[in-house]
C-alpha cells in the first residue's frame, strides 16, 4: 500500500544504464576513464532526446542509473585519494624490517 512501481520502460532503461556502467568499469583500467565514457553516453542520449527510438521513460531510467553510477564512482575516487608513492613506501618499510 502506498507504493507505486515505475513502468516497465523505466525499469528497462535503468537496467540498461547499470549494464552500461558495468561495461565501462570492466573495459577501462582507470575509474576516471570509465566516468568519462559514461558521461559521453549520457550526453549523446540527452542531445538526441526525442530523436531516439527509446521511449521517454526508458531514457529517464537510463540517465538516472548512469548518473547514480557516476556519482558512486566519483565518491569512491574522492574517498580513496590514491597515493602512487604509498606502495613504494610500504615495500621499503617492509624491507627495512626484514634486514
PDB file of C-alpha atoms in Angstrom:
ATOM      1  CA  UNK A   1       0.000   0.000   0.000  1.00  0.00           C
ATOM      2  CA  UNK A   2       1.212   3.476  -0.863  1.00  0.00           C
ATOM      3  CA  UNK A   3       3.979   2.161  -3.114  1.00  0.00           C
ATOM      4  CA  UNK A   4       3.833   2.731  -6.830  1.00  0.00           C
ATOM      5  CA  UNK A   5       6.078   0.935  -9.241  1.00  0.00           C
ATOM      6  CA  UNK A   6       7.685   2.662 -12.178  1.00  0.00           C
ATOM      7  CA  UNK A   7       6.577   1.454 -15.556  1.00  0.00           C
ATOM      8  CA  UNK A   8       8.406  -1.304 -17.401  1.00  0.00           C
ATOM      9  CA  UNK A   9      10.220   1.123 -19.727  1.00  0.00           C
ATOM     10  CA  UNK A  10      11.770   2.933 -16.764  1.00  0.00           C
ATOM     11  CA  UNK A  11      12.969  -0.371 -15.311  1.00  0.00           C
ATOM     12  CA  UNK A  12      14.400  -1.423 -18.677  1.00  0.00           C
ATOM     13  CA  UNK A  13      16.180   1.912 -19.003  1.00  0.00           C
ATOM     14  CA  UNK A  14      17.662   1.615 -15.515  1.00  0.00           C
ATOM     15  CA  UNK A  15      18.820  -1.924 -16.258  1.00  0.00           C
ATOM     16  CA  UNK A  16      20.470  -0.752 -19.478  1.00  0.00           C
ATOM     17  CA  UNK A  17      22.119   2.143 -17.631  1.00  0.00           C
ATOM     18  CA  UNK A  18      23.564  -0.121 -14.954  1.00  0.00           C
ATOM     19  CA  UNK A  19      24.756  -2.528 -17.643  1.00  0.00           C
ATOM     20  CA  UNK A  20      26.499   0.370 -19.401  1.00  0.00           C
ATOM     21  CA  UNK A  21      28.200   1.275 -16.118  1.00  0.00           C
ATOM     22  CA  UNK A  22      29.281  -2.328 -15.646  1.00  0.00           C
ATOM     23  CA  UNK A  23      30.786  -2.450 -19.132  1.00  0.00           C
ATOM     24  CA  UNK A  24      32.566   0.871 -18.554  1.00  0.00           C
ATOM     25  CA  UNK A  25      34.107  -0.379 -15.318  1.00  0.00           C
ATOM     26  CA  UNK A  26      35.253  -3.651 -16.868  1.00  0.00           C
ATOM     27  CA  UNK A  27      36.655  -2.090 -20.028  1.00  0.00           C
ATOM     28  CA  UNK A  28      38.652   0.771 -18.525  1.00  0.00           C
ATOM     29  CA  UNK A  29      41.711   0.480 -16.352  1.00  0.00           C
ATOM     30  CA  UNK A  30      41.178   3.814 -14.611  1.00  0.00           C
ATOM     31  CA  UNK A  31      37.940   4.803 -12.915  1.00  0.00           C
ATOM     32  CA  UNK A  32      38.195   8.322 -14.328  1.00  0.00           C
ATOM     33  CA  UNK A  33      38.164   6.870 -17.848  1.00  0.00           C
ATOM     34  CA  UNK A  34      35.010   4.900 -17.018  1.00  0.00           C
ATOM     35  CA  UNK A  35      33.364   8.090 -15.722  1.00  0.00           C
ATOM     36  CA  UNK A  36      34.314   9.918 -18.922  1.00  0.00           C
ATOM     37  CA  UNK A  37      32.793   7.165 -21.044  1.00  0.00           C
ATOM     38  CA  UNK A  38      29.560   7.221 -19.048  1.00  0.00           C
ATOM     39  CA  UNK A  39      29.306  10.990 -19.282  1.00  0.00           C
ATOM     40  CA  UNK A  40      29.732  10.803 -23.064  1.00  0.00           C
ATOM     41  CA  UNK A  41      26.939   8.218 -23.256  1.00  0.00           C
ATOM     42  CA  UNK A  42      24.648  10.422 -21.172  1.00  0.00           C
ATOM     43  CA  UNK A  43      25.488  13.483 -23.251  1.00  0.00           C
ATOM     44  CA  UNK A  44      24.707  11.696 -26.528  1.00  0.00           C
ATOM     45  CA  UNK A  45      21.387  10.442 -25.245  1.00  0.00           C
ATOM     46  CA  UNK A  46      20.450  13.883 -23.911  1.00  0.00           C
ATOM     47  CA  UNK A  47      21.377  15.563 -27.212  1.00  0.00           C
ATOM     48  CA  UNK A  48      19.293  13.201 -29.277  1.00  0.00           C
ATOM     49  CA  UNK A  49      16.310  13.460 -26.965  1.00  0.00           C
ATOM     50  CA  UNK A  50      13.142  12.647 -28.868  1.00  0.00           C
ATOM     51  CA  UNK A  51      15.070  11.588 -31.969  1.00  0.00           C
ATOM     52  CA  UNK A  52      15.941   8.235 -30.381  1.00  0.00           C
ATOM     53  CA  UNK A  53      13.800   5.139 -30.691  1.00  0.00           C
ATOM     54  CA  UNK A  54      13.650   4.810 -26.914  1.00  0.00           C
ATOM     55  CA  UNK A  55      10.578   5.978 -25.021  1.00  0.00           C
ATOM     56  CA  UNK A  56      10.988   8.973 -22.690  1.00  0.00           C
ATOM     57  CA  UNK A  57      10.559   6.758 -19.610  1.00  0.00           C
ATOM     58  CA  UNK A  58      13.330   4.456 -20.819  1.00  0.00           C
ATOM     59  CA  UNK A  59      15.675   7.425 -21.355  1.00  0.00           C
ATOM     60  CA  UNK A  60      14.807   8.794 -17.915  1.00  0.00           C
ATOM     61  CA  UNK A  61      15.587   5.458 -16.245  1.00  0.00           C
ATOM     62  CA  UNK A  62      18.817   5.059 -18.215  1.00  0.00           C
ATOM     63  CA  UNK A  63      20.049   8.552 -17.406  1.00  0.00           C
ATOM     64  CA  UNK A  64      19.178   8.167 -13.724  1.00  0.00           C
ATOM     65  CA  UNK A  65      21.015   4.827 -13.467  1.00  0.00           C
ATOM     66  CA  UNK A  66      24.125   6.099 -15.245  1.00  0.00           C
ATOM     67  CA  UNK A  67      24.126   9.259 -13.141  1.00  0.00           C
ATOM     68  CA  UNK A  68      23.866   7.135  -9.976  1.00  0.00           C
ATOM     69  CA  UNK A  69      26.830   5.049 -11.141  1.00  0.00           C
ATOM     70  CA  UNK A  70      28.911   8.135 -11.977  1.00  0.00           C
ATOM     71  CA  UNK A  71      28.177   9.678  -8.559  1.00  0.00           C
ATOM     72  CA  UNK A  72      29.138   6.444  -6.800  1.00  0.00           C
ATOM     73  CA  UNK A  73      32.406   6.152  -8.719  1.00  0.00           C
ATOM     74  CA  UNK A  74      33.253   9.797  -8.034  1.00  0.00           C
ATOM     75  CA  UNK A  75      32.550   9.370  -4.293  1.00  0.00           C
ATOM     76  CA  UNK A  76      34.830   6.336  -4.295  1.00  0.00           C
ATOM     77  CA  UNK A  77      37.592   8.270  -6.032  1.00  0.00           C
ATOM     78  CA  UNK A  78      37.265  11.170  -3.617  1.00  0.00           C
ATOM     79  CA  UNK A  79      37.365   8.942  -0.538  1.00  0.00           C
ATOM     80  CA  UNK A  80      40.393   6.915  -1.614  1.00  0.00           C
ATOM     81  CA  UNK A  81      42.724   9.782  -2.574  1.00  0.00           C
ATOM     82  CA  UNK A  82      45.150   7.473  -4.381  1.00  0.00           C
ATOM     83  CA  UNK A  83      48.800   7.904  -3.418  1.00  0.00           C
ATOM     84  CA  UNK A  84      51.111   6.306  -6.005  1.00  0.00           C
ATOM     85  CA  UNK A  85      54.148   6.569  -3.737  1.00  0.00           C
ATOM     86  CA  UNK A  86      52.422   4.753  -0.861  1.00  0.00           C
ATOM     87  CA  UNK A  87      53.040   1.329  -2.384  1.00  0.00           C
ATOM     88  CA  UNK A  88      56.774   2.012  -2.642  1.00  0.00           C
ATOM     89  CA  UNK A  89      56.943   3.344   0.922  1.00  0.00           C
ATOM     90  CA  UNK A  90      55.222   0.258   2.290  1.00  0.00           C
ATOM     91  CA  UNK A  91      57.611  -2.045   0.400  1.00  0.00           C
ATOM     92  CA  UNK A  92      60.642  -0.074   1.593  1.00  0.00           C
ATOM     93  CA  UNK A  93      59.416  -0.167   5.194  1.00  0.00           C
ATOM     94  CA  UNK A  94      58.863  -3.913   4.974  1.00  0.00           C
ATOM     95  CA  UNK A  95      62.377  -4.396   3.588  1.00  0.00           C
ATOM     96  CA  UNK A  96      63.863  -2.327   6.436  1.00  0.00           C
ATOM     97  CA  UNK A  97      62.216  -4.588   8.984  1.00  0.00           C
ATOM     98  CA  UNK A  98      63.482  -7.747   7.239  1.00  0.00           C
ATOM     99  CA  UNK A  99      67.138  -6.625   7.349  1.00  0.00           C
TER     100      UNK A  99
END
